[in-house]
Tab-separated table of C-alpha atoms in Angstrom:
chain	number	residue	atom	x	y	z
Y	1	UNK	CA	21.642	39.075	72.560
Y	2	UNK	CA	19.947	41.460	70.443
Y	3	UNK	CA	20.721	44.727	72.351
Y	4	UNK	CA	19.309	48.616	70.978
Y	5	UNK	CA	21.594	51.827	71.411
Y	6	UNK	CA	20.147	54.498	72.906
Y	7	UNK	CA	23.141	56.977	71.683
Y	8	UNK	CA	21.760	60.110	73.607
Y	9	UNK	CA	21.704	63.515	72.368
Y	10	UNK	CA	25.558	64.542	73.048
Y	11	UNK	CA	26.919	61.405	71.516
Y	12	UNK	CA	25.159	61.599	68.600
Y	13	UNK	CA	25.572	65.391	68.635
Y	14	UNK	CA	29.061	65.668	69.479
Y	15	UNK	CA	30.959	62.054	70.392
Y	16	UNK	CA	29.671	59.807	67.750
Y	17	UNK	CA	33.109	58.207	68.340
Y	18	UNK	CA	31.939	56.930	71.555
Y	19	UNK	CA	28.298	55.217	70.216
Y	20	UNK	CA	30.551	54.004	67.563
Y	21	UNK	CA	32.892	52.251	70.395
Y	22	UNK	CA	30.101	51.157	72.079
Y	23	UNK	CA	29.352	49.512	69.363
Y	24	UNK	CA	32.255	47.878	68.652
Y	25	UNK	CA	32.649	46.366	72.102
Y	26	UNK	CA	29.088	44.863	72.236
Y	27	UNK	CA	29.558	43.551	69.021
Y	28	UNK	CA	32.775	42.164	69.807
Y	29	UNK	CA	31.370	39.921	72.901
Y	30	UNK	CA	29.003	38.916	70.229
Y	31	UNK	CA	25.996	40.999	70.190
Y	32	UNK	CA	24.176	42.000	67.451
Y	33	UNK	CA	23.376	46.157	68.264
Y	34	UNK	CA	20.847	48.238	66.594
Y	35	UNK	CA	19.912	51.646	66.685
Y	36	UNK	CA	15.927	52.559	66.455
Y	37	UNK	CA	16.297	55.631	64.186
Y	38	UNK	CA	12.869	57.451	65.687
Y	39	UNK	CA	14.917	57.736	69.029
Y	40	UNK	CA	15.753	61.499	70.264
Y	41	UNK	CA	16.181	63.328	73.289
Y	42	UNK	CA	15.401	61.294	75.970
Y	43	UNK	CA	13.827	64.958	77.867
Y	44	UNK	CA	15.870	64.768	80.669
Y	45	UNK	CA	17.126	68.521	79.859
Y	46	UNK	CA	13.608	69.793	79.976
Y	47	UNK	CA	12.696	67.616	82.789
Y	48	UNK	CA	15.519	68.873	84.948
Y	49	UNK	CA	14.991	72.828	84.116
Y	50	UNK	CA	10.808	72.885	84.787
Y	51	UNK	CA	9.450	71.833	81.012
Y	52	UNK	CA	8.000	68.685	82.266
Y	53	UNK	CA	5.028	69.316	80.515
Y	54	UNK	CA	7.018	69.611	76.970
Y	55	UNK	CA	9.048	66.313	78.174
Y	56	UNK	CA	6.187	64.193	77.333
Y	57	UNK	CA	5.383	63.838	73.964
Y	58	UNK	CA	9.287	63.381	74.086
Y	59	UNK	CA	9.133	60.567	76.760
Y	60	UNK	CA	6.060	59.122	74.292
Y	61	UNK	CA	8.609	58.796	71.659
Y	62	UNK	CA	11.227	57.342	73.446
Y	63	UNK	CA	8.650	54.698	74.848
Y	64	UNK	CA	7.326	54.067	71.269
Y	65	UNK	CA	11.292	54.122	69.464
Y	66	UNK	CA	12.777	51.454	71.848
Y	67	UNK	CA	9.511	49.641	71.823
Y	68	UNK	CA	10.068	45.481	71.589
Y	69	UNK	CA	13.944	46.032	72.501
Y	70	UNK	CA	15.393	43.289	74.732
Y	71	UNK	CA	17.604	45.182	76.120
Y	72	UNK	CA	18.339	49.139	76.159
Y	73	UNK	CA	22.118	50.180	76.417
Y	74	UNK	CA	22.646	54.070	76.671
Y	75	UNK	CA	26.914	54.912	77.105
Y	76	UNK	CA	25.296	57.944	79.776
Y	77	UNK	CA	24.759	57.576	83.162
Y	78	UNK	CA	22.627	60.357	83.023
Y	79	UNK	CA	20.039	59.515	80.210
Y	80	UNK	CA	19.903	55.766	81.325
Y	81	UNK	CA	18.508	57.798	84.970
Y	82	UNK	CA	16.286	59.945	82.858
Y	83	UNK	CA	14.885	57.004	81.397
Y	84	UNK	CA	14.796	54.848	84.639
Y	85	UNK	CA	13.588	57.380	87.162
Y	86	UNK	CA	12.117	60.320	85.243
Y	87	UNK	CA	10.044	58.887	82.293
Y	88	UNK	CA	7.175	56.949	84.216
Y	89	UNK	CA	6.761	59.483	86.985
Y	90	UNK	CA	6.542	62.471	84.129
Y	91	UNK	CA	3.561	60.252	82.664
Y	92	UNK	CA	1.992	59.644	85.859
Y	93	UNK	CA	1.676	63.265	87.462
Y	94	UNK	CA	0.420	64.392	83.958
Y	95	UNK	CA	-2.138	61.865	84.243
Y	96	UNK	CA	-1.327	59.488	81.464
Y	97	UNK	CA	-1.250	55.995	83.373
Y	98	UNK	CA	-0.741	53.838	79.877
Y	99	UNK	CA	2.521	55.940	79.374
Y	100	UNK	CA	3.481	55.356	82.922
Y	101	UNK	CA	3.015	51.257	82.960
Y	102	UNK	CA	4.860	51.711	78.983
Y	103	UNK	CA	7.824	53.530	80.432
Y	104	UNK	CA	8.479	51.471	83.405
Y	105	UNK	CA	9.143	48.464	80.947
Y	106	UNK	CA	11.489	50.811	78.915
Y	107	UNK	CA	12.885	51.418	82.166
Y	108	UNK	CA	13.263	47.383	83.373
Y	109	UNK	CA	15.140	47.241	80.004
Y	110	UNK	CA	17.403	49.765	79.944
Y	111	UNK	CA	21.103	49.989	80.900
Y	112	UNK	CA	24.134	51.912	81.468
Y	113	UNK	CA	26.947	50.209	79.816
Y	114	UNK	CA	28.511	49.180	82.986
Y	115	UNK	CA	25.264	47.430	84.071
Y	116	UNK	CA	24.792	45.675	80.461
Y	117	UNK	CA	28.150	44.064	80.327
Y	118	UNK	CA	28.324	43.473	84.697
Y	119	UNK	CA	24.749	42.445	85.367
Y	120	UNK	CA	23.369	41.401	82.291
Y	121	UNK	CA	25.631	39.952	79.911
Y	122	UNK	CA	28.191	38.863	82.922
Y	123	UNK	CA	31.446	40.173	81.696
Y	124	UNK	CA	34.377	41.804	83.563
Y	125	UNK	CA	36.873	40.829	81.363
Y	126	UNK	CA	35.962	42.232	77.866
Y	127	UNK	CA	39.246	41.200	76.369
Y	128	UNK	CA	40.653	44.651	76.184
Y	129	UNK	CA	44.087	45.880	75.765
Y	130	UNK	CA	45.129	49.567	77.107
Y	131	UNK	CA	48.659	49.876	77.913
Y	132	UNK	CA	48.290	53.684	79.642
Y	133	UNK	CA	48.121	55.258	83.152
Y	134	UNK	CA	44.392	55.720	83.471
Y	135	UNK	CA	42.081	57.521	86.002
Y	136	UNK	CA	38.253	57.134	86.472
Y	137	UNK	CA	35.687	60.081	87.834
Y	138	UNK	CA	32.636	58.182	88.950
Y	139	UNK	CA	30.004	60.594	87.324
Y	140	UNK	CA	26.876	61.831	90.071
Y	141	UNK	CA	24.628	60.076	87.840
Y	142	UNK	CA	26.044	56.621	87.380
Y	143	UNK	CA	26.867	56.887	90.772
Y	144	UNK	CA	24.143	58.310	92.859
Y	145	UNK	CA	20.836	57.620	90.775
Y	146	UNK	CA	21.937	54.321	88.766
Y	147	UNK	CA	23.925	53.048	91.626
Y	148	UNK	CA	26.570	51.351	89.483
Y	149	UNK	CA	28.723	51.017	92.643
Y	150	UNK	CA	32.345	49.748	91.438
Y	151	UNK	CA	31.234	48.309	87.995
Y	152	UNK	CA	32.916	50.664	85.352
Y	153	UNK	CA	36.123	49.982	88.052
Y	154	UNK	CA	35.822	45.847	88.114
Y	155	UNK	CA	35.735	46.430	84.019
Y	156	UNK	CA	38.759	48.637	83.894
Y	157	UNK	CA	40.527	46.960	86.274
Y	158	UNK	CA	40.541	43.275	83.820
Y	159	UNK	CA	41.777	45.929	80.574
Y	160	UNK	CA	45.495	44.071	80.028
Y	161	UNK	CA	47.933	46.712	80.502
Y	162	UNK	CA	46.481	49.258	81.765
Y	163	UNK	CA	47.936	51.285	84.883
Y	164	UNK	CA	44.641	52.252	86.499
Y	165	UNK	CA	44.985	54.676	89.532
Y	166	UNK	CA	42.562	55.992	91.740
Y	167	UNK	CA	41.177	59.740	91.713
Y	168	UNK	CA	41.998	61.500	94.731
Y	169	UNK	CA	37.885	62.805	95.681
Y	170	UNK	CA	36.860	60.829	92.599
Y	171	UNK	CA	33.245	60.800	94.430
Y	172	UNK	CA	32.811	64.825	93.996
Y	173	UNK	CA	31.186	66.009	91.360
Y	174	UNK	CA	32.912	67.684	88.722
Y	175	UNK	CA	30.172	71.176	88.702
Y	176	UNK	CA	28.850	70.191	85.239
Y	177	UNK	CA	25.195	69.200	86.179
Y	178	UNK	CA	24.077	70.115	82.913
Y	179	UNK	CA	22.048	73.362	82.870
Y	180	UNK	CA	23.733	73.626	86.813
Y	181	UNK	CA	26.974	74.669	85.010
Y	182	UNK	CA	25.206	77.798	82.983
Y	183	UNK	CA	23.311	78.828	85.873
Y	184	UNK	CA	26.230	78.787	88.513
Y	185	UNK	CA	29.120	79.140	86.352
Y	186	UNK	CA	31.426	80.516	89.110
Y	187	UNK	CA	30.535	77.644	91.683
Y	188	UNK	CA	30.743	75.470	88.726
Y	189	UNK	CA	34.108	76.367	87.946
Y	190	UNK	CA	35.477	76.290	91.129
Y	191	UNK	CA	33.878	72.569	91.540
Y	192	UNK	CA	35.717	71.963	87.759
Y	193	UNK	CA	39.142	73.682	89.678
Y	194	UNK	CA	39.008	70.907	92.057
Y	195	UNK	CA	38.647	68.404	89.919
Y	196	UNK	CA	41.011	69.303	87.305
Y	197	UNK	CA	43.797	69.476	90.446
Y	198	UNK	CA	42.906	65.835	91.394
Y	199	UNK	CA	42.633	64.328	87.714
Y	200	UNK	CA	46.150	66.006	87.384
Y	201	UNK	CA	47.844	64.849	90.645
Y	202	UNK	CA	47.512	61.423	89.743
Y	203	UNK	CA	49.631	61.426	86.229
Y	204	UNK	CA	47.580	59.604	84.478
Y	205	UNK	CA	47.700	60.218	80.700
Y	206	UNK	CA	43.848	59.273	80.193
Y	207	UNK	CA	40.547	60.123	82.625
Y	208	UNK	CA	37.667	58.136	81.853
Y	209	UNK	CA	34.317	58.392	82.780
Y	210	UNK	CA	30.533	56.519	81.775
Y	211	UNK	CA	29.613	60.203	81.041
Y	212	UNK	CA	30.647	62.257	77.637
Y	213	UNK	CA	28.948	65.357	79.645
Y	214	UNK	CA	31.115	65.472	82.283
Y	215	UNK	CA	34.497	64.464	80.273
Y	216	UNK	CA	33.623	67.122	78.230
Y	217	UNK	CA	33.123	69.675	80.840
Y	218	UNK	CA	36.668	68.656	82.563
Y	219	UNK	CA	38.170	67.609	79.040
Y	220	UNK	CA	37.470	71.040	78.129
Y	221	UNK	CA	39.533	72.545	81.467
Y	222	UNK	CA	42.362	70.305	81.072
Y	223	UNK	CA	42.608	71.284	77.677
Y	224	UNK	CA	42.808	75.136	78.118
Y	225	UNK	CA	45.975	74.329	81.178
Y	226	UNK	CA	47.364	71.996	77.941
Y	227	UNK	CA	47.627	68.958	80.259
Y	228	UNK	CA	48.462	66.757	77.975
Y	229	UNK	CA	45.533	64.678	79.609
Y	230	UNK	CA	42.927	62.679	77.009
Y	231	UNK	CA	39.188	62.309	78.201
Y	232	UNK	CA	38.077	58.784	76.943
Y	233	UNK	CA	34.592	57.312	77.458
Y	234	UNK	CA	34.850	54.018	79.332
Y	235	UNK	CA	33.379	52.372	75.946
Y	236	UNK	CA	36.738	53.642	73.859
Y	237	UNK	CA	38.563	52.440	76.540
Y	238	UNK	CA	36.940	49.024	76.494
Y	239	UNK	CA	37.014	49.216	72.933
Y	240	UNK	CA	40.415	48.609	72.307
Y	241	UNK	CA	42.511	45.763	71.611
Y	242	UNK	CA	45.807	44.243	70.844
């Protein structure tokens, strides 16, 4: 399957290491991946703070980058929403129906990675090879907009070797929520407190997520209390081999 990566703003930005894993994997179950270079935000950031208005010459341009794509795979939870729940109903209340039928076939194409490989592509097993103690924070996107339900686990749980144990909470968010974690930094860091306690209690040497948003926001607590604990993308997880 021919199969376009969205990479999203903060993995091209800051994680390239996890577009580049995602990648890898897809290409390793045999896919051939490419990567529209007129793609760019996908305006969920302006959506979500009131600039709907300014979102939609940037919803246009996602429409028009991913244009002819089988299939859409975005390693975000949060973008693959944007583009799924956000982009056609932006287009419609500013009164541009042809952008609203355009986006909604974006949207029938696009993926989280958990849905490509699961529902699409029909893997569980991705012939990985990950011989740590592992934990996994459902993000709120993946899990209350997408609805990914116990994908990301069902892949993790066929990685050979891995210890994989369960987050105490793990449903909670973590008090990123984007622009949510400028605006209420104290509620936001108690929420990120929480979390941190959990991700801790359960030993693991590695929590993984289908968000690089919300690993960075924790990765960036754990690091300051020098846990010792690595936040990996669920791609660089799947990513690796024997």
């Amino acid at each position: 399957m021919r199969v376009a990566l969205f990479v999203t703003c903060l993995v091209d930005g800051l994680f390239p290491d996890v577009g580049k894993a995602t990648v890898r994997l897809l290409e390793r179950l045999g896919h051939e991946v490419v990567v529209p270079p007129a793609q760019t935000c996908c305006g969920q950031m302006h959506i979500n703070t009131g600039y709907a208005g300014q979102a939609l010459p940037i919803v246009r341009n996602h429409v028009r980058a991913f244009e002819g794509a089988d299939v859409v795979v975005a390693p975000s939870g949060s973008c693959a929403g944007s583009v799924r729940h956000q982009h056609a109903a932006i287009a419609r209340e500013h009164g541009d129906a042809g952008l609203a039928e355009a986006a909604e076939d974006t949207a029938r194409r696009t993926y989280e990675l958990s849905e490509l490989l699961v529902d699409v592509l029909g893997v569980t097993d991705v012939g990985a090879y990950f011989p740590h103690r592992v934990t996994y924070h459902p993000t709120c996107h993946s899990l209350r907009v997408l609805k990914v339900g116990d994908r990301p686990l069902r892949l993790l749980r066929a990685v050979e070797g891995i210890d994989l144990v369960e987050l105490p909470a793990a449903e909670t968010c973590c008090g990123f929520g984007g622009t949510f974690a400028l605006k209420n930094a104290d509620t936001s860091t108690a929420m990120l407190a929480d979390k941190m306690s959990n991700v801790i209690g359960t030993r693991a040497g590695v929590l993984t997520a289908g968000d690089s948003s919300c690993l960075m926001h924790i990765g960036g607590g754990l690091s300051r209390l020098r846990s010792g604990i690595r936040p990996l993308h669920l791609a660089q997880v799947l990513e690796h081999t024997r």
